[in-house]
Short mmCIF file of C-alpha atoms in Angstrom, two decimals:
data_model
loop_
_atom_site.label_atom_id
_atom_site.label_comp_id
_atom_site.label_asym_id
_atom_site.label_seq_id
_atom_site.Cartn_x
_atom_site.Cartn_y
_atom_site.Cartn_z
CA MET A 1 0.09 -0.01 -0.06
CA MET A 2 1.70 3.12 -1.18
CA MET A 3 0.43 6.64 -1.57
CA SER A 4 0.72 8.94 -4.59
CA ASN A 5 4.12 10.36 -5.62
CA ILE A 6 3.60 13.71 -4.33
CA VAL A 7 2.87 12.80 -1.04
CA ARG A 8 5.96 10.39 -1.00
CA THR A 9 8.47 13.13 -2.24
CA THR A 10 7.22 15.78 0.20
CA THR A 11 7.34 13.56 3.14
CA LYS A 12 10.72 12.65 1.99
CA MET A 13 11.83 16.23 1.73
CA VAL A 14 10.44 17.16 5.20
CA SER A 15 11.55 14.45 7.25
CA PRO A 16 15.31 15.28 7.54
CA PHE A 17 14.37 18.70 8.97
CA LEU A 18 11.78 16.91 11.47
CA VAL A 19 14.54 14.49 12.70
CA THR A 20 16.99 17.52 13.13
CA TYR A 21 14.49 19.61 15.07
CA SER A 22 13.69 16.60 17.27
CA ILE A 23 17.31 16.16 18.02
CA TYR A 24 17.53 19.85 18.82
CA ILE A 25 14.73 19.61 21.21
CA MET A 26 16.28 16.68 22.83
CA LEU A 27 19.67 18.00 23.12
CA TYR A 28 18.80 21.60 24.13
CA GLY A 29 15.84 20.62 26.72
CA HIS A 30 17.65 22.25 29.56
CA LEU A 31 17.76 25.50 27.93
CA THR A 32 14.45 25.88 26.03
CA PRO A 33 10.99 24.65 26.24
CA GLY A 34 10.32 21.05 25.43
CA GLY A 35 12.27 18.09 26.63
CA GLY A 36 12.73 14.22 26.29
CA PHE A 37 9.00 13.30 25.73
CA GLN A 38 8.32 15.71 23.14
CA ALA A 39 11.39 15.04 21.11
CA GLY A 40 10.59 11.35 21.12
CA VAL A 41 7.02 12.21 19.85
CA ILE A 42 8.66 14.30 17.04
CA LEU A 43 11.29 11.47 16.20
CA ALA A 44 8.71 8.63 16.15
CA VAL A 45 5.99 10.87 13.96
CA SER A 46 8.82 11.66 11.25
CA ILE A 47 9.29 7.78 10.77
CA ILE A 48 5.42 7.11 11.07
CA LEU A 49 5.03 9.72 8.36
CA LEU A 50 7.48 7.95 5.97
CA MET A 51 6.23 4.50 6.73
CA THR A 52 2.57 5.58 6.11
CA ALA A 53 3.57 7.33 2.72
CA HIS A 54 5.91 4.71 1.45
CA GLY A 55 4.30 1.43 2.71
CA SER A 56 5.57 -0.48 5.50
CA LYS A 57 6.61 -3.37 3.28
CA ASN A 58 8.97 -1.14 1.20
CA LEU A 59 10.77 0.13 4.08
CA GLU A 60 11.42 -3.16 5.85
CA GLU A 61 15.09 -3.35 5.13
CA LYS A 62 15.65 0.30 6.31
CA VAL A 63 13.94 0.50 9.60
CA ASN A 64 13.46 -2.62 11.70
CA GLU A 65 11.23 -3.68 14.63
CA THR A 66 13.84 -5.70 16.44
CA TRP A 67 15.87 -2.45 16.78
CA PHE A 68 13.13 -0.38 18.16
CA LYS A 69 12.71 -2.97 20.69
CA MET A 70 16.26 -3.17 21.46
CA ILE A 71 16.73 0.52 21.72
CA GLU A 72 13.86 0.83 24.30
CA ASN A 73 15.00 -1.87 26.46
CA ILE A 74 18.64 -0.58 26.42
CA MET A 75 17.64 3.12 27.32
CA ALA A 76 15.40 1.85 30.04
CA ILE A 77 18.22 -0.03 31.53
CA SER A 78 20.55 2.86 30.96
CA ILE A 79 18.18 5.34 33.00
CA LEU A 80 18.25 3.01 35.83
CA ILE A 81 21.89 2.56 35.86
CA MET A 82 22.52 6.38 35.52
CA VAL A 83 20.37 7.26 38.39
CA SER A 84 21.79 4.58 40.63
CA ILE A 85 25.51 5.79 39.74
CA GLY A 86 24.63 8.57 42.14
CA LEU A 87 24.79 6.08 45.15
CA VAL A 88 28.60 5.70 44.78
CA PHE A 89 28.54 9.90 45.16
CA GLY A 90 26.15 10.14 48.10
CA ALA A 91 22.64 9.56 47.22
CA MET A 92 20.34 7.87 44.73
CA PHE A 93 19.43 10.14 41.91
CA TYR A 94 22.23 12.76 42.77
CA ASN A 95 23.54 14.75 39.89
CA PHE A 96 27.11 13.65 39.88
CA LEU A 97 28.39 15.35 36.67
CA HIS A 98 30.14 18.70 36.77
CA ARG A 99 27.17 21.53 36.27
CA GLY A 100 29.15 23.62 33.83
CA THR A 101 28.21 27.22 33.17
CA PHE A 102 24.65 28.60 33.44
CA GLY A 103 22.81 28.91 30.09
CA LEU A 104 25.08 27.10 27.75
CA PRO A 105 24.48 23.96 25.65
CA ILE A 106 26.91 21.75 27.71
CA SER A 107 25.71 22.39 31.46
CA GLY A 108 23.62 20.99 33.88
CA GLY A 109 25.20 17.68 34.66
CA MET A 110 23.21 14.77 33.85
CA ILE A 111 19.99 16.48 32.73
CA PRO A 112 20.93 16.50 29.05
CA LEU A 113 21.83 12.62 29.29
CA PHE A 114 18.43 12.24 30.87
CA ASN A 115 16.95 14.08 28.06
CA ILE A 116 18.65 12.04 25.64
CA PHE A 117 17.70 8.55 27.04
CA VAL A 118 13.98 9.70 27.58
CA GLY A 119 13.71 10.96 24.03
CA LEU A 120 15.31 7.76 22.29
CA LYS A 121 13.04 5.42 24.68
CA VAL A 122 9.93 7.34 23.94
CA GLY A 123 10.42 7.39 20.15
CA ALA A 124 11.17 3.65 20.35
CA GLY A 125 8.25 3.06 22.33
CA PHE A 126 5.70 4.69 20.13
CA MET A 127 7.35 2.92 17.26
CA VAL A 128 6.97 -0.44 19.01
CA ILE A 129 3.03 0.49 19.62
CA TYR A 130 2.69 1.45 15.83
CA TYR A 131 4.18 -2.04 14.60
CA ALA A 132 1.79 -3.52 17.21
CA LEU A 133 -1.18 -2.05 15.63
CA LEU A 134 0.19 -2.54 12.28
CA ARG A 135 0.03 -6.14 12.61
CA TRP A 136 -3.58 -6.15 12.34
CA PHE A 137 -3.55 -5.22 8.64
CA MET B 1 -12.69 -18.87 50.64
CA THR B 2 -12.38 -18.77 47.04
CA ALA B 3 -9.61 -16.98 45.03
CA ASP B 4 -11.92 -14.41 43.75
CA ASN B 5 -13.23 -13.37 47.37
CA LEU B 6 -9.54 -13.59 48.52
CA LYS B 7 -8.63 -10.92 45.81
CA ARG B 8 -11.64 -8.78 46.78
CA LEU B 9 -10.37 -8.88 50.17
CA VAL B 10 -6.89 -7.75 49.47
CA ALA B 11 -8.41 -4.92 47.16
CA LEU B 12 -10.53 -3.72 50.16
CA LEU B 13 -7.58 -3.85 52.69
CA LEU B 14 -5.58 -1.93 50.31
CA VAL B 15 -8.04 0.83 49.65
CA LEU B 16 -8.67 0.96 53.58
CA SER B 17 -4.96 1.37 54.28
CA LEU B 18 -4.68 3.87 51.45
CA ALA B 19 -7.54 6.11 52.84
CA TYR B 20 -6.14 5.56 56.62
CA VAL B 21 -2.75 7.21 55.40
CA LEU B 22 -4.29 9.72 52.94
CA LEU B 23 -7.20 11.23 54.71
CA PRO B 24 -5.75 12.46 57.79
CA MET B 25 -3.05 14.29 56.08
CA GLU B 26 -2.88 18.25 56.02
CA TYR B 27 -4.20 19.69 52.88
CA SER B 28 -4.54 23.28 54.05
CA ARG B 29 -2.51 25.77 52.16
CA SER B 30 0.54 27.01 54.32
CA ASP B 31 1.29 30.65 54.07
CA ASP B 32 4.84 30.78 55.18
CA MET B 33 6.72 28.95 52.15
CA VAL B 34 4.90 27.70 49.04
CA SER B 35 6.90 25.29 46.82
CA TYR B 36 7.16 27.42 43.65
CA GLU B 37 8.93 30.09 45.77
CA HIS B 38 11.42 27.69 46.80
CA TYR B 39 12.20 26.70 43.39
CA VAL B 40 12.40 30.13 41.94
CA GLU B 41 14.69 31.08 44.75
CA ASN B 42 16.86 28.22 44.41
CA TRP B 43 17.03 28.23 40.88
CA GLU B 44 21.01 28.61 40.39
CA GLU B 45 21.35 25.19 42.28
CA VAL B 46 20.37 23.08 39.38
CA GLY B 47 22.22 25.12 36.90
CA VAL B 48 19.60 25.03 33.77
CA SER B 49 17.82 27.74 32.42
CA ASN B 50 14.63 26.14 31.91
CA LEU B 51 13.07 25.87 35.40
CA VAL B 52 10.40 23.21 34.24
CA MET B 53 13.42 20.89 33.24
CA GLY B 54 15.00 21.67 36.40
CA VAL B 55 12.01 20.71 38.66
CA LEU B 56 11.50 17.50 36.32
CA ALA B 57 15.08 16.13 36.06
CA ASP B 58 16.47 17.39 39.28
CA TRP B 59 14.16 18.08 42.25
CA ARG B 60 11.62 15.44 41.12
CA LEU B 61 13.90 13.04 39.10
CA TYR B 62 12.33 10.03 41.15
CA ASP B 63 8.94 11.12 39.71
CA SER B 64 10.25 11.04 36.15
CA VAL B 65 12.27 8.01 36.15
CA ILE B 66 9.10 6.10 37.59
CA GLU B 67 7.12 7.89 34.82
CA ALA B 68 9.40 6.58 32.24
CA MET B 69 9.00 3.08 33.60
CA ILE B 70 5.13 3.36 33.60
CA PHE B 71 5.53 4.43 29.84
CA PHE B 72 7.83 1.14 29.48
CA THR B 73 5.16 -0.88 30.97
CA GLY B 74 2.48 0.46 28.92
CA VAL B 75 4.32 -0.17 25.76
CA LEU B 76 4.77 -3.81 26.97
CA GLY B 77 1.29 -4.20 27.92
CA SER B 78 -0.11 -2.69 24.64
CA TYR B 79 2.39 -4.87 22.55
CA LEU B 80 1.24 -8.08 24.37
CA LEU B 81 -2.47 -7.13 24.25
CA LEU B 82 -2.42 -6.39 20.44
CA GLU B 83 -0.46 -9.55 19.48
CA ASP B 84 -2.20 -11.18 16.54
CA GLU B 85 -3.42 -14.59 17.65
CA SER B 86 -3.77 -16.30 14.14
CA LYS B 87 -0.10 -16.28 13.71
CA MET C 1 9.62 1.79 -40.02
CA SER C 2 7.54 -0.49 -41.71
CA ARG C 3 10.47 -2.64 -42.77
CA ILE C 4 11.38 -3.34 -39.21
CA PRO C 5 9.92 -6.94 -38.19
CA LEU C 6 7.52 -6.69 -35.24
CA TYR C 7 9.83 -8.64 -32.83
CA LEU C 8 12.57 -6.26 -33.44
CA LYS C 9 10.48 -3.29 -32.56
CA GLU C 10 9.79 -4.22 -29.23
CA ARG C 11 13.64 -4.80 -28.58
CA ILE C 12 14.42 -1.47 -30.14
CA GLU C 13 11.90 0.26 -27.97
CA GLU C 14 13.30 -1.36 -24.84
CA VAL C 15 16.97 -0.59 -25.61
CA ASN C 16 15.88 3.15 -26.29
CA LYS C 17 14.19 3.30 -22.95
CA ARG C 18 17.04 1.80 -21.09
CA ALA C 19 19.71 4.41 -22.68
CA LEU C 20 17.09 7.33 -21.87
CA LEU C 21 17.21 5.78 -18.35
CA ASP C 22 20.74 5.89 -18.03
CA SER C 23 21.20 9.24 -19.34
CA PHE C 24 18.81 10.59 -16.78
CA GLU C 25 20.67 8.59 -14.17
CA SER C 26 24.22 10.11 -15.00
CA GLN C 27 22.77 13.41 -14.45
CA LYS C 28 22.48 12.67 -10.49
CA LEU C 29 25.10 13.85 -8.18
CA PRO C 30 27.50 11.62 -6.69
CA ARG C 31 26.90 10.57 -2.99
CA TRP C 32 29.48 12.82 -1.17
CA GLU C 33 28.00 15.89 -3.12
CA LYS C 34 24.33 14.94 -1.98
CA THR C 35 25.99 14.62 1.65
CA ALA C 36 27.44 17.90 1.39
CA ILE C 37 24.45 19.85 0.24
CA THR C 38 22.28 18.06 2.85
CA TRP C 39 24.85 18.96 5.62
CA PHE C 40 24.76 22.42 4.31
CA ALA C 41 20.94 22.77 4.27
CA LEU C 42 20.63 21.06 7.71
CA MET C 43 23.30 23.43 9.03
CA ILE C 44 21.49 26.50 8.09
CA PHE C 45 18.25 25.13 9.60
CA TRP C 46 20.18 24.40 12.83
CA MET C 47 21.50 27.84 13.13
CA VAL C 48 18.17 29.37 12.57
CA VAL C 49 16.32 26.97 15.04
CA SER C 50 18.96 27.18 18.02
CA ALA C 51 19.56 31.16 17.28
CA SER C 52 23.08 31.41 18.88
CA PHE C 53 26.59 31.56 17.39
CA HIS C 54 28.39 30.39 20.63
CA TRP C 55 31.05 27.78 19.61
CA GLN C 56 29.52 24.94 21.71
CA ASN C 57 26.37 25.51 19.62
CA ILE C 58 28.07 25.42 16.44
CA LEU C 59 30.19 22.26 17.31
CA ILE C 60 27.13 20.30 18.65
CA GLY C 61 25.22 21.35 15.33
CA SER C 62 27.97 20.20 12.91
CA ILE C 63 28.23 16.97 14.56
CA VAL C 64 24.69 16.23 14.77
CA THR C 65 23.57 17.38 11.10
CA PHE C 66 26.45 15.40 9.76
CA ILE C 67 25.15 12.32 11.39
CA VAL C 68 21.76 12.92 10.00
CA SER C 69 23.06 13.90 6.56
CA LEU C 70 25.03 10.60 6.55
CA LEU C 71 21.70 8.78 7.22
CA MET C 72 19.45 10.76 5.08
CA TYR C 73 21.42 12.00 2.34
CA ASP C 74 18.99 11.14 -0.40
CA MET C 75 15.99 12.66 0.94
CA PHE C 76 15.69 15.95 -0.97
CA THR C 77 19.05 16.07 -3.10
CA GLY C 78 18.28 12.88 -5.25
CA ASP C 79 17.18 14.78 -8.24
CA ILE C 80 19.46 17.86 -8.45
CA GLN C 81 21.09 18.05 -11.75
CA SER C 82 24.67 17.74 -11.89
CA SER C 83 26.46 20.21 -13.73
CA GLY C 84 29.45 22.51 -12.86
CA ASN C 85 31.05 22.99 -9.55
CA VAL C 86 29.31 22.11 -6.45
CA VAL C 87 30.20 25.32 -4.34
CA ILE C 88 29.35 27.83 -7.29
CA LYS C 89 26.06 25.65 -7.77
CA THR C 90 25.02 25.65 -4.24
CA LEU C 91 25.48 29.25 -3.87
CA ARG C 92 23.82 30.20 -7.04
CA ILE C 93 20.71 28.02 -5.87
CA LEU C 94 20.77 29.73 -2.51
CA LEU C 95 21.31 33.30 -3.51
CA LEU C 96 19.78 33.39 -6.87
CA TYR C 97 17.12 30.79 -7.64
CA ILE C 98 15.30 30.56 -4.37
CA PRO C 99 14.91 34.45 -3.83
CA GLN C 100 13.61 34.53 -7.31
CA TYR C 101 11.22 31.62 -6.71
CA ILE C 102 9.93 33.01 -3.31
CA PHE C 103 9.41 36.31 -5.40
CA ILE C 104 7.40 34.68 -8.02
CA MET C 105 5.13 32.55 -5.72
CA ALA C 106 4.52 35.50 -3.36
CA PHE C 107 2.79 37.55 -6.08
CA ARG C 108 0.87 34.15 -7.58
CA LEU C 109 -0.20 33.49 -4.00
CA LEU C 110 -1.78 36.98 -3.27
CA GLU C 111 -3.15 36.89 -6.86
CA SER C 112 -4.83 33.53 -6.14
CA ASN C 113 -6.15 34.60 -2.83
CA LEU C 114 -7.78 37.58 -4.44
CA LYS C 115 -9.30 35.33 -7.14
CA VAL C 116 -10.56 32.99 -4.83
CA MET C 117 -12.17 35.94 -2.91
CA LYS C 118 -13.77 37.05 -6.19
CA HIS C 119 -15.03 33.57 -6.93
CA ALA C 120 -16.54 32.99 -3.54
CA ILE C 121 -18.50 36.34 -3.76
CA PHE C 122 -19.68 36.23 -7.40
CA LEU C 123 -19.98 32.27 -7.65
CA ASP C 124 -18.89 32.70 -11.26
CA ILE C 125 -17.32 29.34 -11.66
CA ASN C 126 -16.63 26.84 -14.39
CA PRO C 127 -14.89 23.88 -13.16
CA GLY C 128 -13.22 20.98 -14.81
CA ILE C 129 -10.36 18.65 -14.86
CA VAL C 130 -7.97 19.08 -17.60
CA LYS C 131 -4.29 17.24 -18.57
CA ILE C 132 -1.25 19.11 -19.39
CA ASP C 133 2.24 17.89 -20.25
CA SER C 134 5.26 18.91 -18.40
CA ASP C 135 9.06 18.45 -19.33
CA LEU C 136 10.36 17.70 -15.92
CA HIS C 137 11.09 13.95 -15.35
CA SER C 138 12.49 13.76 -11.77
CA GLN C 139 10.19 13.23 -8.90
CA THR C 140 11.20 16.07 -6.87
CA GLY C 141 11.08 18.66 -9.74
CA LEU C 142 7.33 17.18 -10.53
CA THR C 143 6.41 17.33 -6.96
CA ILE C 144 7.32 20.98 -6.48
CA LEU C 145 5.76 21.91 -9.77
CA ALA C 146 2.44 20.39 -8.64
CA ASN C 147 2.85 22.07 -5.30
CA SER C 148 3.31 25.24 -7.08
CA ILE C 149 0.47 24.65 -9.46
CA THR C 150 -1.83 24.12 -6.35
CA LEU C 151 -0.75 27.42 -4.78
CA THR C 152 -1.27 29.43 -8.05
CA PRO C 153 -4.58 31.17 -9.19
CA GLY C 154 -7.54 28.86 -9.97
CA THR C 155 -5.69 25.49 -10.17
CA MET C 156 -5.28 22.64 -7.97
CA THR C 157 -3.37 19.19 -8.92
CA ILE C 158 -5.25 16.25 -8.75
CA ASP C 159 -2.65 13.50 -9.70
CA THR C 160 0.61 13.30 -11.58
CA VAL C 161 1.60 10.52 -13.80
CA ARG C 162 5.64 10.00 -14.27
CA LYS C 163 6.66 7.67 -16.85
CA LEU C 164 10.34 7.48 -18.24
CA ASP C 165 9.89 10.21 -20.89
CA GLU C 166 6.58 11.78 -20.43
CA SER C 167 4.98 13.24 -17.44
CA LYS C 168 1.38 14.31 -17.24
CA LEU C 169 -0.50 16.38 -14.59
CA TYR C 170 -4.25 16.20 -14.16
CA VAL C 171 -5.28 19.51 -12.89
CA HIS C 172 -8.62 20.71 -11.49
CA TRP C 173 -9.36 24.24 -13.04
CA ILE C 174 -11.84 26.51 -11.27
CA ASP C 175 -12.74 28.31 -14.33
CA VAL C 176 -11.91 26.34 -17.73
CA GLU C 177 -10.74 28.58 -20.40
CA THR C 178 -9.35 26.36 -22.98
CA MET C 179 -9.54 22.73 -23.78
CA ASP C 180 -6.43 22.60 -25.90
CA ARG C 181 -3.63 20.90 -23.96
CA ASP C 182 -0.47 22.87 -24.93
CA LYS C 183 -2.39 26.19 -24.35
CA ALA C 184 -3.55 25.02 -21.05
CA GLY C 185 -0.26 24.08 -20.22
CA SER C 186 1.51 27.16 -20.82
CA MET C 187 -1.47 29.19 -18.90
CA ILE C 188 -1.12 27.04 -15.96
CA LYS C 189 2.51 26.45 -15.53
CA GLY C 190 3.68 30.12 -16.60
CA ASP C 191 7.20 30.55 -15.85
CA ILE C 192 7.67 28.19 -12.97
CA GLU C 193 8.54 25.17 -14.87
CA GLU C 194 11.25 27.14 -16.64
CA TRP C 195 12.70 28.07 -13.31
CA LEU C 196 12.62 24.50 -11.93
CA LYS C 197 14.41 23.24 -15.09
CA ASN C 198 17.56 25.11 -13.78
CA ILE C 199 17.80 22.83 -10.69
CA PHE C 200 16.07 19.66 -11.39
CA TRP C 201 16.11 17.35 -14.28
CA MET D 1 1.81 50.42 10.56
CA ILE D 2 2.73 48.14 8.02
CA GLU D 3 2.10 45.01 10.43
CA TYR D 4 -1.61 45.95 10.67
CA VAL D 5 -1.93 45.90 6.96
CA PHE D 6 -0.75 42.31 6.96
CA LEU D 7 -2.61 41.20 10.15
CA LEU D 8 -6.00 42.68 8.41
CA LEU D 9 -5.24 41.07 5.04
CA GLY D 10 -4.54 37.61 6.80
CA VAL D 11 -7.94 37.80 8.91
CA ILE D 12 -9.68 38.94 5.71
CA LEU D 13 -8.39 35.91 3.74
CA MET D 14 -9.25 33.50 6.37
CA ILE D 15 -12.84 34.76 6.37
CA THR D 16 -13.04 34.69 2.56
CA GLY D 17 -11.77 30.85 2.75
CA SER D 18 -14.41 29.98 5.34
CA ILE D 19 -17.05 31.66 3.04
CA GLY D 20 -15.73 29.90 -0.16
CA VAL D 21 -15.90 26.54 2.07
CA LEU D 22 -19.66 27.23 2.58
CA ARG D 23 -20.59 28.47 -0.85
CA PHE D 24 -18.94 26.43 -3.37
CA PRO D 25 -20.62 23.43 -4.69
CA ASP D 26 -18.39 20.33 -4.31
CA VAL D 27 -15.34 18.78 -2.67
CA TYR D 28 -12.67 20.13 -5.30
CA THR D 29 -13.88 23.61 -5.59
CA ARG D 30 -14.01 23.93 -1.56
CA LEU D 31 -10.48 22.23 -1.42
CA HIS D 32 -9.51 25.43 -3.67
CA ALA D 33 -10.91 27.95 -1.11
CA SER D 34 -9.50 26.06 1.89
CA THR D 35 -5.85 25.57 0.80
CA LYS D 36 -5.16 28.75 -1.09
CA CYS D 37 -6.87 31.12 1.68
CA ASP D 38 -5.04 28.97 4.53
CA THR D 39 -1.80 29.23 3.12
CA GLY D 40 -2.02 32.95 2.17
CA GLY D 41 -3.88 34.03 5.44
CA ALA D 42 -1.32 32.18 7.74
CA MET D 43 1.60 33.37 5.98
CA SER D 44 0.54 36.99 5.92
CA ILE D 45 -0.29 36.58 9.61
CA LEU D 46 3.31 35.18 10.11
CA ILE D 47 4.78 38.27 8.37
CA ALA D 48 2.99 40.51 10.69
CA LEU D 49 4.25 38.53 13.64
CA THR D 50 7.83 38.73 12.37
CA ILE D 51 7.49 42.40 12.11
CA VAL D 52 5.84 42.97 15.53
CA ALA D 53 7.93 40.59 17.63
CA GLU D 54 10.35 42.41 19.96
CA ALA D 55 13.38 39.94 19.55
CA PRO D 56 16.84 39.96 17.75
CA MET D 57 17.10 39.14 14.19
CA LEU D 58 18.02 35.64 14.51
CA ILE D 59 14.97 34.59 16.71
CA LYS D 60 12.77 36.54 14.09
CA VAL D 61 14.02 34.21 11.24
CA LYS D 62 12.23 31.36 13.36
CA PHE D 63 8.91 32.34 12.05
CA LEU D 64 10.15 31.61 8.56
CA ILE D 65 10.47 27.95 9.25
CA LEU D 66 6.74 27.74 10.05
CA ALA D 67 5.94 29.58 6.64
CA PHE D 68 7.99 27.07 4.82
CA LEU D 69 6.52 23.87 6.33
CA ILE D 70 3.05 25.47 5.77
CA ALA D 71 3.80 26.18 2.24
CA MET D 72 5.24 22.64 1.81
CA ILE D 73 2.74 20.59 3.46
CA ASN D 74 -0.66 22.43 2.66
CA PRO D 75 -0.83 21.59 -1.21
CA MET D 76 0.22 18.08 -0.49
CA ILE D 77 -2.82 17.69 1.89
CA ALA D 78 -5.08 19.05 -0.76
CA HIS D 79 -3.73 16.80 -3.29
CA ALA D 80 -4.17 13.79 -0.98
CA ILE D 81 -7.58 14.69 -0.04
CA ALA D 82 -8.69 15.18 -3.70
CA ARG D 83 -7.28 12.30 -5.06
CA GLY D 84 -8.66 10.28 -2.38
CA ALA D 85 -12.10 11.55 -2.91
CA HIS D 86 -11.71 10.96 -6.55
CA LYS D 87 -10.59 7.27 -5.92
CA SER D 88 -13.57 6.65 -3.46
CA GLY D 89 -16.08 7.86 -6.32
CA VAL D 90 -17.00 11.62 -5.80
CA GLU D 91 -18.08 13.01 -9.18
CA PRO D 92 -16.78 16.34 -9.89
CA GLU D 93 -19.12 19.06 -11.03
CA GLY D 94 -18.23 20.72 -14.29
CA ILE D 95 -17.90 20.51 -17.95
CA ILE D 96 -15.14 18.15 -18.51
CA ASP D 97 -13.44 15.14 -16.32
CA ILE D 98 -10.27 13.88 -18.21
CA TYR D 99 -9.29 12.10 -15.11
CA ALA D 100 -11.99 9.82 -15.12
CA ARG D 101 -11.91 9.32 -18.94
CA ASP D 102 -8.23 8.37 -18.68
CA GLY D 103 -9.51 5.40 -16.49
CA PHE D 104 -8.20 6.49 -12.97
#
């Protein structure tokens, strides 16, 4: 099942910008509005747009369901590992990294890392739900 | 006592114990220090310019991590529920 | 042509088609140039979105957009014509062609809005679907042509048919003035197609 | 001063688009009204916002991204709706329909 030529090409032209924008929201979540969850939703939407326009059968070799499951599990485990590393430095959930300068992209200790993990996890999770719904067709 | 009745008894006990803990708590608003005043005063402590992210990912990181785990459980549950049984 | 036997005719057509396809394929850019153009465009997008000239920002942006352009190099540069130097071509596209296109399309959009206003008030419509030809053979060029036709006065693209040598557009025209295919084509497309031929094949 | 002109133009175009959606006879002509007036009205309101916003130049350029995405995606959606309507058998009013005659 494939949509028409115009829809396919337009989604192709828009999707790199959407991916870049979601990575921007993910990395700059501690400076600007947004955060991990929103970035993950945009990331999932940019892939779902491509899949609905081109047909999920045609993209089977480029995106794979197993990858998304693996990414989601790895990210869930790494969030837990990251918050429990703080035990070594004093307390659970302790922000153990150097805080940096106020208002720069590299600052805030482990908050950007937390945003990245949550963003990838949410994006992969929505893709897994999408695949589960797709199985009924 | 059958298994169903046991489940109902456990649920009733859980609800009653929650009510015992939650109902006597003090819900009136205290005038001396409201939570957002504390957040705005100690903004520099976290070192990020987005205060919402500071609250979510530093002061209330416990909440956010459990929320991520809840999302994980939701994905897992919908994946198992929507499995196609014909295959 | 009548002296060529029938079984040879099909073979000759097939060979011609393949030669045409090869000539179209040879006009595409090599892979590293596609990646470079994608990186450049995404870097501009990153700078506009993040709105800061700090060195950390530029460093993070260049790394991120380089990874994205390695993964998605073929998304919007797949059909750009390869002719001349890459740097000169990119600069020319950015500084000459895109402002020209925006200038043309802004006035066409305003004109089309006023025309819809006139049609909505007086209801003097005479709709119909016509077919026009196009000289563009790439997907991206045809798509931008169809989207531009949708935004120009009184017309809307219903479907495109893209075969190897001939591409056609089915256009819903709110006020049909002529049935002739060439005349309708020149009236609907205007100078947008000439402009698009500069970039896409 | 000039921003009020753009803002007023945008509002008038949006209202005209809604009038067109109500008055035109079938799906295709209504799509004409909705697509063009939506795109033009939204873009002119965005230009007015760009002039009004009290921000550095670099931040004002962000409005252009919205304009770019609207101009890219709006015609595509109109095309998808029109093609879907034709595929599911909505007959267009009018004098000629070459698309149905060619067997699509």
